[in-house]
């Protein structure tokens, strides 16, 4: 309609140019239109007759099927193994099963449609099987296979990669030997039968007391807000399950504890967005960096559900001061996200600086608390990692309810719980243990850092934890992750010292290493220093 | 360019007719993109781009507004009401941040669906009992627990052993100094090797030495529940499914589905077959599921069956294996009651079948634990026994989230390796379960309630379809409600086990003493009589 009128109006035009163009256009238009009339639907699109409808329906349909196609084919790559045929899906497994398959008996041939290939393993299992070997794991394994022993295996690998405290084990051993809590005091009904999955109330009360004792009575912990899990790893995983959905993310300041990746990401499908901290700021967390990471993630379409901090920091050993905690809370409130504060090392401080728990801040101010969750455990501060006791302390009723139900997958043996109730209730012993342990930790720290200093290696000043964060930038052959790993390799294989390279902690600057010194005795320190010296000397002469 | 210029004004009449079109064109020119759609010039590109864009934004909009829906709870009134008092009290500091969002912070949608209160009668019953448990002297009007499969018949034996041996086994015989290093520091998260060896031997002893188990194929977890979940994580991806013959243990729904995102497809068994699974039904379910576009990754069976208490015959096991091979899927065999036998029938483990035939084993995974056969659910010991290398490697790594406390392992090593004690225990335990079973079933029989043929487990599967007011799930739940609230007995209704026939109930009798049985039967009688009068 409109068009014919347009033509008519133009025919009145005198200008030749215009007419030529017009004719050309209309001729072209007519020829194409007859050709197109055959392909009815496309005609609408091209010619515009009824074009509004068809011109939108057809591309929409195309686009829809295209999206469908993409969707089908996009979800697979993330978990490649399930679909593609066995040879790629199974990796090592194929080799194993192949040796089994040829031997298969007649029975196999009975079922005619037997596909013969090995049974598929899930995509997530495969990625766990394959993606296992960071330098952190390699080092731990090496140290486990060939452990150093002063007299038994003097050429073995010295373990400085595992955050474990053996300085005060003798105290725990003595207590266990002295206190005949086994036998009559244990009633069979209290240990053998089903107990609440989220921990015995008695132990929750005892743990709440221990936590506040460790934090110098500055905070009171409410036992009803405690969930006990079989170690701190499941505590973190459970929080990750409860706070974020698949595809959501947590902001985590780097350098961070190497296993966070497993605890937060493996089964939950949640992402970690590293927020780099720098040596220039003493690896202190800056809200600006957090904000930038948050906005970038938002631009990418990823929902950020929270921040995970470790305080005292693992691996750096620094403490977050009160002001930073307040700003973190403000930031979390502004963005309406959670804060998971990992305070596993709260009782293992050795400096003069005061440790401030997130719980203390919440206690003082009456802020909206239900975004704050604290992770604690007895692995570090009571040096009992073998007992597998982790703690979720949350102010959020929904999280508590969900976590309580999820503890069916990760609860602590009732026997060990009873044992710990007895131990933690002995407040004299606990007080003594905390003090002696701190003193031993401090001595060890001072000696170890002094030893490194003599070699010319400086450490970030730390106030808590079992480790120091050493600057070996001067000894790496090239200022890159590769250089760092070369040095790590030398330390492990030539010097036979297993340390954790910064890249495992996602540190953005190469050349930093975490040394855990609490598995050593004081006699071992000179041995360690001698071994490191050998490497540092050769490295210096190279450069 | 090519468009008409509104120049020709000479013929007045024309200008009037022209003006609207010219004006229309200029107007169109402003809305450039729409012109293409309407006029068709350059329509191919614009006419497809624009709707596409529109469609895309529409989809985006939908997506944004759809995702919070399944987990709408976090912001729903139920939660915000509990947070409201907190929010109102917020102090000055929160007012400092100008953009402070006031709404409560969101919990993940999976957490809010998990946190939702239980609606399954199985869990409601368990909760009720824990609030008001029966005690002969202290609370004679309390609820008697027949819903939890726990075995207390042999506590005396275990207690005696513990009182004699606990200290030595945890701390070692030569005092604490050396052995503290065996329990306090980090241990392998998938269990101590010594414990695996002891467990392998225990399992083979329990199964009458018909099979031997290889400790290196074993992964230990903190209970059979995480063992099942870990297997589920390893064998299936979110959206995949397992076939499960019904009636099945109500906990499977949590263990297999909650965090893994895996589905369970019930495959119905009927009382006429004594609830033994038929391959035809399996095949049908498999095909139906496939038609729905869902990938089936395996079959989950419990043998001895929980709740029915029957055993899978050797031939069925072979057929299951053939079926699994044909479809190339896994078999997870939950054999947690393998040692709690009281019938004369012989228990055949999936491991035994595999031992004898040399078939492709890597699709077979067995779950075991000490909660039932050694009556130690509080110790939280589960076992994954798998023939699949990849599954073992992945499961080993996943035990970081569910490992057993070291002192408990040390204690159990010596308990389980004490062959004489174990032998005596297994025999006494079987004898006592049998006595209890006979007594209980006889009591029910006198009330006219028959039980399905069973020979293992801590429970019987009772047919109360004669007592239900209507032959439906509703009728069954009414009876269950009466039993719980009037008779004060907590049993598990068949519908909680996804049983397709209404009127079946699981009654666990191993938490009772013999005197209790009389009381239980008496309580059931009251309800049964009123039901009969009504009908």
PDB file of N, CA, C and O in Angstrom, chain B residues 419-482:
ATOM      1  N   UNK B 419      39.037 -61.689  66.235  1.00  0.00           N
ATOM      2  CA  UNK B 419      38.210 -62.647  65.498  1.00  0.00           C
ATOM      3  C   UNK B 419      37.273 -63.431  66.407  1.00  0.00           C
ATOM      4  O   UNK B 419      36.127 -63.690  66.045  1.00  0.00           O
ATOM      5  N   UNK B 420      37.781 -63.776  67.594  1.00  0.00           N
ATOM      6  CA  UNK B 420      36.948 -64.571  68.488  1.00  0.00           C
ATOM      7  C   UNK B 420      35.717 -63.791  68.918  1.00  0.00           C
ATOM      8  O   UNK B 420      34.596 -64.287  68.884  1.00  0.00           O
ATOM      9  N   UNK B 421      35.965 -62.535  69.277  1.00  0.00           N
ATOM     10  CA  UNK B 421      34.849 -61.693  69.688  1.00  0.00           C
ATOM     11  C   UNK B 421      33.854 -61.520  68.548  1.00  0.00           C
ATOM     12  O   UNK B 421      32.649 -61.662  68.718  1.00  0.00           O
ATOM     13  N   UNK B 422      34.379 -61.245  67.367  1.00  0.00           N
ATOM     14  CA  UNK B 422      33.507 -61.005  66.210  1.00  0.00           C
ATOM     15  C   UNK B 422      32.671 -62.246  65.898  1.00  0.00           C
ATOM     16  O   UNK B 422      31.468 -62.157  65.652  1.00  0.00           O
ATOM     17  N   UNK B 423      33.324 -63.401  65.948  1.00  0.00           N
ATOM     18  CA  UNK B 423      32.609 -64.641  65.658  1.00  0.00           C
ATOM     19  C   UNK B 423      31.439 -64.826  66.628  1.00  0.00           C
ATOM     20  O   UNK B 423      30.306 -65.070  66.232  1.00  0.00           O
ATOM     21  N   UNK B 424      31.769 -64.637  67.904  1.00  0.00           N
ATOM     22  CA  UNK B 424      30.753 -64.801  68.935  1.00  0.00           C
ATOM     23  C   UNK B 424      29.638 -63.777  68.734  1.00  0.00           C
ATOM     24  O   UNK B 424      28.457 -64.081  68.813  1.00  0.00           O
ATOM     25  N   UNK B 425      30.073 -62.548  68.420  1.00  0.00           N
ATOM     26  CA  UNK B 425      29.114 -61.460  68.250  1.00  0.00           C
ATOM     27  C   UNK B 425      28.150 -61.774  67.106  1.00  0.00           C
ATOM     28  O   UNK B 425      26.929 -61.671  67.243  1.00  0.00           O
ATOM     29  N   UNK B 426      28.687 -62.145  65.955  1.00  0.00           N
ATOM     30  CA  UNK B 426      27.843 -62.380  64.780  1.00  0.00           C
ATOM     31  C   UNK B 426      26.807 -63.461  65.068  1.00  0.00           C
ATOM     32  O   UNK B 426      25.615 -63.305  64.774  1.00  0.00           O
ATOM     33  N   UNK B 427      27.274 -64.537  65.711  1.00  0.00           N
ATOM     34  CA  UNK B 427      26.343 -65.629  65.980  1.00  0.00           C
ATOM     35  C   UNK B 427      25.246 -65.218  66.957  1.00  0.00           C
ATOM     36  O   UNK B 427      24.064 -65.435  66.702  1.00  0.00           O
ATOM     37  N   UNK B 428      25.687 -64.588  68.071  1.00  0.00           N
ATOM     38  CA  UNK B 428      24.698 -64.165  69.068  1.00  0.00           C
ATOM     39  C   UNK B 428      23.713 -63.190  68.457  1.00  0.00           C
ATOM     40  O   UNK B 428      22.502 -63.266  68.688  1.00  0.00           O
ATOM     41  N   UNK B 429      24.250 -62.258  67.679  1.00  0.00           N
ATOM     42  CA  UNK B 429      23.424 -61.225  67.070  1.00  0.00           C
ATOM     43  C   UNK B 429      22.360 -61.844  66.167  1.00  0.00           C
ATOM     44  O   UNK B 429      21.182 -61.518  66.264  1.00  0.00           O
ATOM     45  N   UNK B 430      22.778 -62.791  65.335  1.00  0.00           N
ATOM     46  CA  UNK B 430      21.821 -63.435  64.434  1.00  0.00           C
ATOM     47  C   UNK B 430      20.743 -64.149  65.230  1.00  0.00           C
ATOM     48  O   UNK B 430      19.555 -64.065  64.916  1.00  0.00           O
ATOM     49  N   UNK B 431      21.197 -64.827  66.282  1.00  0.00           N
ATOM     50  CA  UNK B 431      20.252 -65.593  67.102  1.00  0.00           C
ATOM     51  C   UNK B 431      19.224 -64.640  67.725  1.00  0.00           C
ATOM     52  O   UNK B 431      18.016 -64.895  67.687  1.00  0.00           O
ATOM     53  N   UNK B 432      19.727 -63.526  68.263  1.00  0.00           N
ATOM     54  CA  UNK B 432      18.820 -62.610  68.956  1.00  0.00           C
ATOM     55  C   UNK B 432      17.865 -61.927  67.974  1.00  0.00           C
ATOM     56  O   UNK B 432      16.701 -61.697  68.287  1.00  0.00           O
ATOM     57  N   UNK B 433      18.361 -61.593  66.799  1.00  0.00           N
ATOM     58  CA  UNK B 433      17.455 -60.982  65.811  1.00  0.00           C
ATOM     59  C   UNK B 433      16.363 -61.975  65.437  1.00  0.00           C
ATOM     60  O   UNK B 433      15.192 -61.628  65.333  1.00  0.00           O
ATOM     61  N   UNK B 434      16.769 -63.236  65.279  1.00  0.00           N
ATOM     62  CA  UNK B 434      15.782 -64.245  64.881  1.00  0.00           C
ATOM     63  C   UNK B 434      14.696 -64.375  65.937  1.00  0.00           C
ATOM     64  O   UNK B 434      13.500 -64.363  65.617  1.00  0.00           O
ATOM     65  N   UNK B 435      15.129 -64.441  67.213  1.00  0.00           N
ATOM     66  CA  UNK B 435      14.156 -64.567  68.300  1.00  0.00           C
ATOM     67  C   UNK B 435      13.180 -63.393  68.286  1.00  0.00           C
ATOM     68  O   UNK B 435      11.975 -63.554  68.391  1.00  0.00           O
ATOM     69  N   UNK B 436      13.785 -62.233  68.138  1.00  0.00           N
ATOM     70  CA  UNK B 436      12.991 -61.014  68.153  1.00  0.00           C
ATOM     71  C   UNK B 436      12.010 -61.002  66.979  1.00  0.00           C
ATOM     72  O   UNK B 436      10.836 -60.654  67.130  1.00  0.00           O
ATOM     73  N   UNK B 437      12.515 -61.369  65.826  1.00  0.00           N
ATOM     74  CA  UNK B 437      11.694 -61.398  64.620  1.00  0.00           C
ATOM     75  C   UNK B 437      10.515 -62.346  64.806  1.00  0.00           C
ATOM     76  O   UNK B 437       9.364 -61.991  64.538  1.00  0.00           O
ATOM     77  N   UNK B 438      10.806 -63.548  65.288  1.00  0.00           N
ATOM     78  CA  UNK B 438       9.744 -64.541  65.441  1.00  0.00           C
ATOM     79  C   UNK B 438       8.679 -64.045  66.411  1.00  0.00           C
ATOM     80  O   UNK B 438       7.489 -64.157  66.139  1.00  0.00           O
ATOM     81  N   UNK B 439       9.164 -63.477  67.510  1.00  0.00           N
ATOM     82  CA  UNK B 439       8.238 -62.976  68.520  1.00  0.00           C
ATOM     83  C   UNK B 439       7.343 -61.885  67.947  1.00  0.00           C
ATOM     84  O   UNK B 439       6.121 -61.892  68.112  1.00  0.00           O
ATOM     85  N   UNK B 440       7.968 -60.959  67.239  1.00  0.00           N
ATOM     86  CA  UNK B 440       7.249 -59.793  66.727  1.00  0.00           C
ATOM     87  C   UNK B 440       6.249 -60.206  65.647  1.00  0.00           C
ATOM     88  O   UNK B 440       5.085 -59.798  65.651  1.00  0.00           O
ATOM     89  N   UNK B 441       6.721 -61.030  64.722  1.00  0.00           N
ATOM     90  CA  UNK B 441       5.862 -61.443  63.614  1.00  0.00           C
ATOM     91  C   UNK B 441       4.691 -62.284  64.129  1.00  0.00           C
ATOM     92  O   UNK B 441       3.551 -62.143  63.669  1.00  0.00           O
ATOM     93  N   UNK B 442       4.982 -63.106  65.135  1.00  0.00           N
ATOM     94  CA  UNK B 442       3.936 -63.913  65.743  1.00  0.00           C
ATOM     95  C   UNK B 442       2.871 -63.006  66.373  1.00  0.00           C
ATOM     96  O   UNK B 442       1.661 -63.218  66.189  1.00  0.00           O
ATOM     97  N   UNK B 443       3.346 -61.974  67.069  1.00  0.00           N
ATOM     98  CA  UNK B 443       2.434 -61.014  67.684  1.00  0.00           C
ATOM     99  C   UNK B 443       1.539 -60.353  66.653  1.00  0.00           C
ATOM    100  O   UNK B 443       0.320 -60.245  66.838  1.00  0.00           O
ATOM    101  N   UNK B 444       2.132 -59.931  65.561  1.00  0.00           N
ATOM    102  CA  UNK B 444       1.360 -59.289  64.501  1.00  0.00           C
ATOM    103  C   UNK B 444       0.351 -60.257  63.899  1.00  0.00           C
ATOM    104  O   UNK B 444      -0.776 -59.899  63.569  1.00  0.00           O
ATOM    105  N   UNK B 445       0.801 -61.507  63.770  1.00  0.00           N
ATOM    106  CA  UNK B 445      -0.050 -62.517  63.164  1.00  0.00           C
ATOM    107  C   UNK B 445      -1.338 -62.687  63.963  1.00  0.00           C
ATOM    108  O   UNK B 445      -2.421 -62.843  63.401  1.00  0.00           O
ATOM    109  N   UNK B 446      -1.166 -62.634  65.300  1.00  0.00           N
ATOM    110  CA  UNK B 446      -2.345 -62.776  66.150  1.00  0.00           C
ATOM    111  C   UNK B 446      -3.342 -61.640  65.929  1.00  0.00           C
ATOM    112  O   UNK B 446      -4.527 -61.797  66.158  1.00  0.00           O
ATOM    113  N   UNK B 447      -2.827 -60.507  65.494  1.00  0.00           N
ATOM    114  CA  UNK B 447      -3.725 -59.392  65.183  1.00  0.00           C
ATOM    115  C   UNK B 447      -4.273 -59.497  63.769  1.00  0.00           C
ATOM    116  O   UNK B 447      -4.991 -58.610  63.299  1.00  0.00           O
ATOM    117  N   UNK B 448      -3.873 -60.543  63.082  1.00  0.00           N
ATOM    118  CA  UNK B 448      -4.312 -60.708  61.706  1.00  0.00           C
ATOM    119  C   UNK B 448      -3.473 -59.926  60.713  1.00  0.00           C
ATOM    120  O   UNK B 448      -3.889 -59.699  59.583  1.00  0.00           O
ATOM    121  N   UNK B 449      -2.264 -59.502  61.146  1.00  0.00           N
ATOM    122  CA  UNK B 449      -1.388 -58.756  60.227  1.00  0.00           C
ATOM    123  C   UNK B 449      -0.286 -59.695  59.750  1.00  0.00           C
ATOM    124  O   UNK B 449       0.446 -60.266  60.556  1.00  0.00           O
ATOM    125  N   UNK B 450      -0.184 -59.835  58.470  1.00  0.00           N
ATOM    126  CA  UNK B 450       0.837 -60.718  57.916  1.00  0.00           C
ATOM    127  C   UNK B 450       2.045 -59.920  57.462  1.00  0.00           C
ATOM    128  O   UNK B 450       1.906 -58.740  57.100  1.00  0.00           O
ATOM    129  N   UNK B 451       3.197 -60.537  57.465  1.00  0.00           N
ATOM    130  CA  UNK B 451       4.409 -59.852  57.011  1.00  0.00           C
ATOM    131  C   UNK B 451       4.930 -60.524  55.753  1.00  0.00           C
ATOM    132  O   UNK B 451       4.720 -61.716  55.543  1.00  0.00           O
ATOM    133  N   UNK B 452       5.632 -59.742  54.958  1.00  0.00           N
ATOM    134  CA  UNK B 452       6.251 -60.295  53.758  1.00  0.00           C
ATOM    135  C   UNK B 452       7.344 -61.265  54.195  1.00  0.00           C
ATOM    136  O   UNK B 452       7.961 -61.089  55.245  1.00  0.00           O
ATOM    137  N   UNK B 453       7.549 -62.290  53.381  1.00  0.00           N
ATOM    138  CA  UNK B 453       8.595 -63.273  53.638  1.00  0.00           C
ATOM    139  C   UNK B 453       9.935 -62.550  53.716  1.00  0.00           C
ATOM    140  O   UNK B 453      10.318 -61.838  52.793  1.00  0.00           O
ATOM    141  N   UNK B 454      10.635 -62.692  54.839  1.00  0.00           N
ATOM    142  CA  UNK B 454      11.913 -61.996  54.942  1.00  0.00           C
ATOM    143  C   UNK B 454      12.920 -62.849  55.683  1.00  0.00           C
ATOM    144  O   UNK B 454      12.542 -63.769  56.413  1.00  0.00           O
ATOM    145  N   UNK B 455      14.185 -62.585  55.503  1.00  0.00           N
ATOM    146  CA  UNK B 455      15.173 -63.352  56.243  1.00  0.00           C
ATOM    147  C   UNK B 455      16.377 -62.520  56.658  1.00  0.00           C
ATOM    148  O   UNK B 455      17.396 -63.053  57.051  1.00  0.00           O
ATOM    149  N   UNK B 456      16.278 -61.205  56.537  1.00  0.00           N
ATOM    150  CA  UNK B 456      17.409 -60.392  56.979  1.00  0.00           C
ATOM    151  C   UNK B 456      16.929 -59.001  57.328  1.00  0.00           C
ATOM    152  O   UNK B 456      15.834 -58.592  56.959  1.00  0.00           O
ATOM    153  N   UNK B 457      17.772 -58.285  58.014  1.00  0.00           N
ATOM    154  CA  UNK B 457      17.458 -56.910  58.366  1.00  0.00           C
ATOM    155  C   UNK B 457      16.977 -56.783  59.790  1.00  0.00           C
ATOM    156  O   UNK B 457      16.900 -57.772  60.533  1.00  0.00           O
ATOM    157  N   UNK B 458      16.643 -55.568  60.156  1.00  0.00           N
ATOM    158  CA  UNK B 458      16.280 -55.296  61.539  1.00  0.00           C
ATOM    159  C   UNK B 458      14.784 -54.992  61.640  1.00  0.00           C
ATOM    160  O   UNK B 458      14.355 -54.358  62.578  1.00  0.00           O
ATOM    161  N   UNK B 459      14.024 -55.399  60.633  1.00  0.00           N
ATOM    162  CA  UNK B 459      12.638 -54.944  60.534  1.00  0.00           C
ATOM    163  C   UNK B 459      11.798 -56.014  59.855  1.00  0.00           C
ATOM    164  O   UNK B 459      12.324 -56.986  59.294  1.00  0.00           O
ATOM    165  N   UNK B 460      10.477 -55.831  59.937  1.00  0.00           N
ATOM    166  CA  UNK B 460       9.632 -56.645  59.080  1.00  0.00           C
ATOM    167  C   UNK B 460       8.719 -55.711  58.286  1.00  0.00           C
ATOM    168  O   UNK B 460       8.511 -54.555  58.656  1.00  0.00           O
ATOM    169  N   UNK B 461       8.209 -56.224  57.209  1.00  0.00           N
ATOM    170  CA  UNK B 461       7.435 -55.441  56.245  1.00  0.00           C
ATOM    171  C   UNK B 461       6.013 -55.953  56.341  1.00  0.00           C
ATOM    172  O   UNK B 461       5.707 -57.039  55.844  1.00  0.00           O
ATOM    173  N   UNK B 462       5.181 -55.188  57.079  1.00  0.00           N
ATOM    174  CA  UNK B 462       3.887 -55.723  57.484  1.00  0.00           C
ATOM    175  C   UNK B 462       2.770 -55.217  56.579  1.00  0.00           C
ATOM    176  O   UNK B 462       2.737 -54.053  56.187  1.00  0.00           O
ATOM    177  N   UNK B 463       1.865 -56.126  56.281  1.00  0.00           N
ATOM    178  CA  UNK B 463       0.749 -55.818  55.392  1.00  0.00           C
ATOM    179  C   UNK B 463      -0.457 -55.429  56.237  1.00  0.00           C
ATOM    180  O   UNK B 463      -1.130 -56.288  56.806  1.00  0.00           O
ATOM    181  N   UNK B 464      -0.733 -54.140  56.343  1.00  0.00           N
ATOM    182  CA  UNK B 464      -1.866 -53.687  57.145  1.00  0.00           C
ATOM    183  C   UNK B 464      -2.971 -53.171  56.236  1.00  0.00           C
ATOM    184  O   UNK B 464      -3.788 -52.335  56.650  1.00  0.00           O
ATOM    185  N   UNK B 465      -2.973 -53.663  54.993  1.00  0.00           N
ATOM    186  CA  UNK B 465      -3.951 -53.118  54.056  1.00  0.00           C
ATOM    187  C   UNK B 465      -5.374 -53.420  54.515  1.00  0.00           C
ATOM    188  O   UNK B 465      -6.311 -52.750  54.103  1.00  0.00           O
ATOM    189  N   UNK B 466      -5.515 -54.430  55.415  1.00  0.00           N
ATOM    190  CA  UNK B 466      -6.843 -54.714  55.942  1.00  0.00           C
ATOM    191  C   UNK B 466      -7.338 -53.657  56.912  1.00  0.00           C
ATOM    192  O   UNK B 466      -8.525 -53.588  57.203  1.00  0.00           O
ATOM    193  N   UNK B 467      -6.406 -52.851  57.410  1.00  0.00           N
ATOM    194  CA  UNK B 467      -6.788 -51.881  58.434  1.00  0.00           C
ATOM    195  C   UNK B 467      -6.994 -50.482  57.883  1.00  0.00           C
ATOM    196  O   UNK B 467      -7.432 -49.593  58.608  1.00  0.00           O
ATOM    197  N   UNK B 468      -6.637 -50.266  56.625  1.00  0.00           N
ATOM    198  CA  UNK B 468      -6.723 -48.889  56.138  1.00  0.00           C
ATOM    199  C   UNK B 468      -8.125 -48.595  55.631  1.00  0.00           C
ATOM    200  O   UNK B 468      -8.805 -49.456  55.073  1.00  0.00           O
ATOM    201  N   UNK B 469      -8.520 -47.343  55.847  1.00  0.00           N
ATOM    202  CA  UNK B 469      -9.920 -46.989  55.580  1.00  0.00           C
ATOM    203  C   UNK B 469     -10.195 -46.903  54.090  1.00  0.00           C
ATOM    204  O   UNK B 469     -11.298 -47.197  53.636  1.00  0.00           O
ATOM    205  N   UNK B 470      -9.235 -46.475  53.306  1.00  0.00           N
ATOM    206  CA  UNK B 470      -9.422 -46.493  51.858  1.00  0.00           C
ATOM    207  C   UNK B 470      -8.139 -47.023  51.241  1.00  0.00           C
ATOM    208  O   UNK B 470      -7.046 -46.735  51.747  1.00  0.00           O
ATOM    209  N   UNK B 471      -8.244 -47.801  50.181  1.00  0.00           N
ATOM    210  CA  UNK B 471      -7.071 -48.410  49.582  1.00  0.00           C
ATOM    211  C   UNK B 471      -6.320 -47.374  48.747  1.00  0.00           C
ATOM    212  O   UNK B 471      -6.396 -47.333  47.529  1.00  0.00           O
ATOM    213  N   UNK B 472      -5.629 -46.488  49.438  1.00  0.00           N
ATOM    214  CA  UNK B 472      -4.915 -45.401  48.766  1.00  0.00           C
ATOM    215  C   UNK B 472      -3.837 -44.905  49.714  1.00  0.00           C
ATOM    216  O   UNK B 472      -3.780 -45.302  50.885  1.00  0.00           O
ATOM    217  N   UNK B 473      -2.985 -44.003  49.204  1.00  0.00           N
ATOM    218  CA  UNK B 473      -1.933 -43.458  50.044  1.00  0.00           C
ATOM    219  C   UNK B 473      -2.557 -42.693  51.202  1.00  0.00           C
ATOM    220  O   UNK B 473      -2.044 -42.702  52.321  1.00  0.00           O
ATOM    221  N   UNK B 474      -3.671 -42.034  50.934  1.00  0.00           N
ATOM    222  CA  UNK B 474      -4.325 -41.262  51.968  1.00  0.00           C
ATOM    223  C   UNK B 474      -4.760 -42.173  53.119  1.00  0.00           C
ATOM    224  O   UNK B 474      -4.534 -41.867  54.296  1.00  0.00           O
ATOM    225  N   UNK B 475      -5.372 -43.307  52.766  1.00  0.00           N
ATOM    226  CA  UNK B 475      -5.797 -44.251  53.782  1.00  0.00           C
ATOM    227  C   UNK B 475      -4.619 -44.743  54.600  1.00  0.00           C
ATOM    228  O   UNK B 475      -4.699 -44.871  55.826  1.00  0.00           O
ATOM    229  N   UNK B 476      -3.504 -45.002  53.894  1.00  0.00           N
ATOM    230  CA  UNK B 476      -2.318 -45.495  54.571  1.00  0.00           C
ATOM    231  C   UNK B 476      -1.807 -44.468  55.575  1.00  0.00           C
ATOM    232  O   UNK B 476      -1.491 -44.789  56.719  1.00  0.00           O
ATOM    233  N   UNK B 477      -1.766 -43.197  55.147  1.00  0.00           N
ATOM    234  CA  UNK B 477      -1.250 -42.159  56.026  1.00  0.00           C
ATOM    235  C   UNK B 477      -2.174 -41.896  57.202  1.00  0.00           C
ATOM    236  O   UNK B 477      -1.718 -41.529  58.281  1.00  0.00           O
ATOM    237  N   UNK B 478      -3.461 -42.128  56.985  1.00  0.00           N
ATOM    238  CA  UNK B 478      -4.394 -41.992  58.109  1.00  0.00           C
ATOM    239  C   UNK B 478      -4.091 -43.024  59.187  1.00  0.00           C
ATOM    240  O   UNK B 478      -4.054 -42.719  60.376  1.00  0.00           O
ATOM    241  N   UNK B 479      -3.842 -44.249  58.722  1.00  0.00           N
ATOM    242  CA  UNK B 479      -3.511 -45.304  59.678  1.00  0.00           C
ATOM    243  C   UNK B 479      -2.194 -44.978  60.384  1.00  0.00           C
ATOM    244  O   UNK B 479      -2.050 -45.133  61.595  1.00  0.00           O
ATOM    245  N   UNK B 480      -1.235 -44.504  59.603  1.00  0.00           N
ATOM    246  CA  UNK B 480       0.070 -44.162  60.174  1.00  0.00           C
ATOM    247  C   UNK B 480      -0.100 -43.084  61.243  1.00  0.00           C
ATOM    248  O   UNK B 480       0.496 -43.161  62.326  1.00  0.00           O
ATOM    249  N   UNK B 481      -0.946 -42.130  60.942  1.00  0.00           N
ATOM    250  CA  UNK B 481      -1.192 -41.040  61.871  1.00  0.00           C
ATOM    251  C   UNK B 481      -1.822 -41.558  63.156  1.00  0.00           C
ATOM    252  O   UNK B 481      -1.452 -41.155  64.262  1.00  0.00           O
ATOM    253  N   UNK B 482      -2.759 -42.495  63.000  1.00  0.00           N
ATOM    254  CA  UNK B 482      -3.392 -43.085  64.179  1.00  0.00           C
ATOM    255  C   UNK B 482      -2.370 -43.832  65.020  1.00  0.00           C
ATOM    256  O   UNK B 482      -2.353 -43.728  66.240  1.00  0.00           O
TER     257      UNK B 482
END
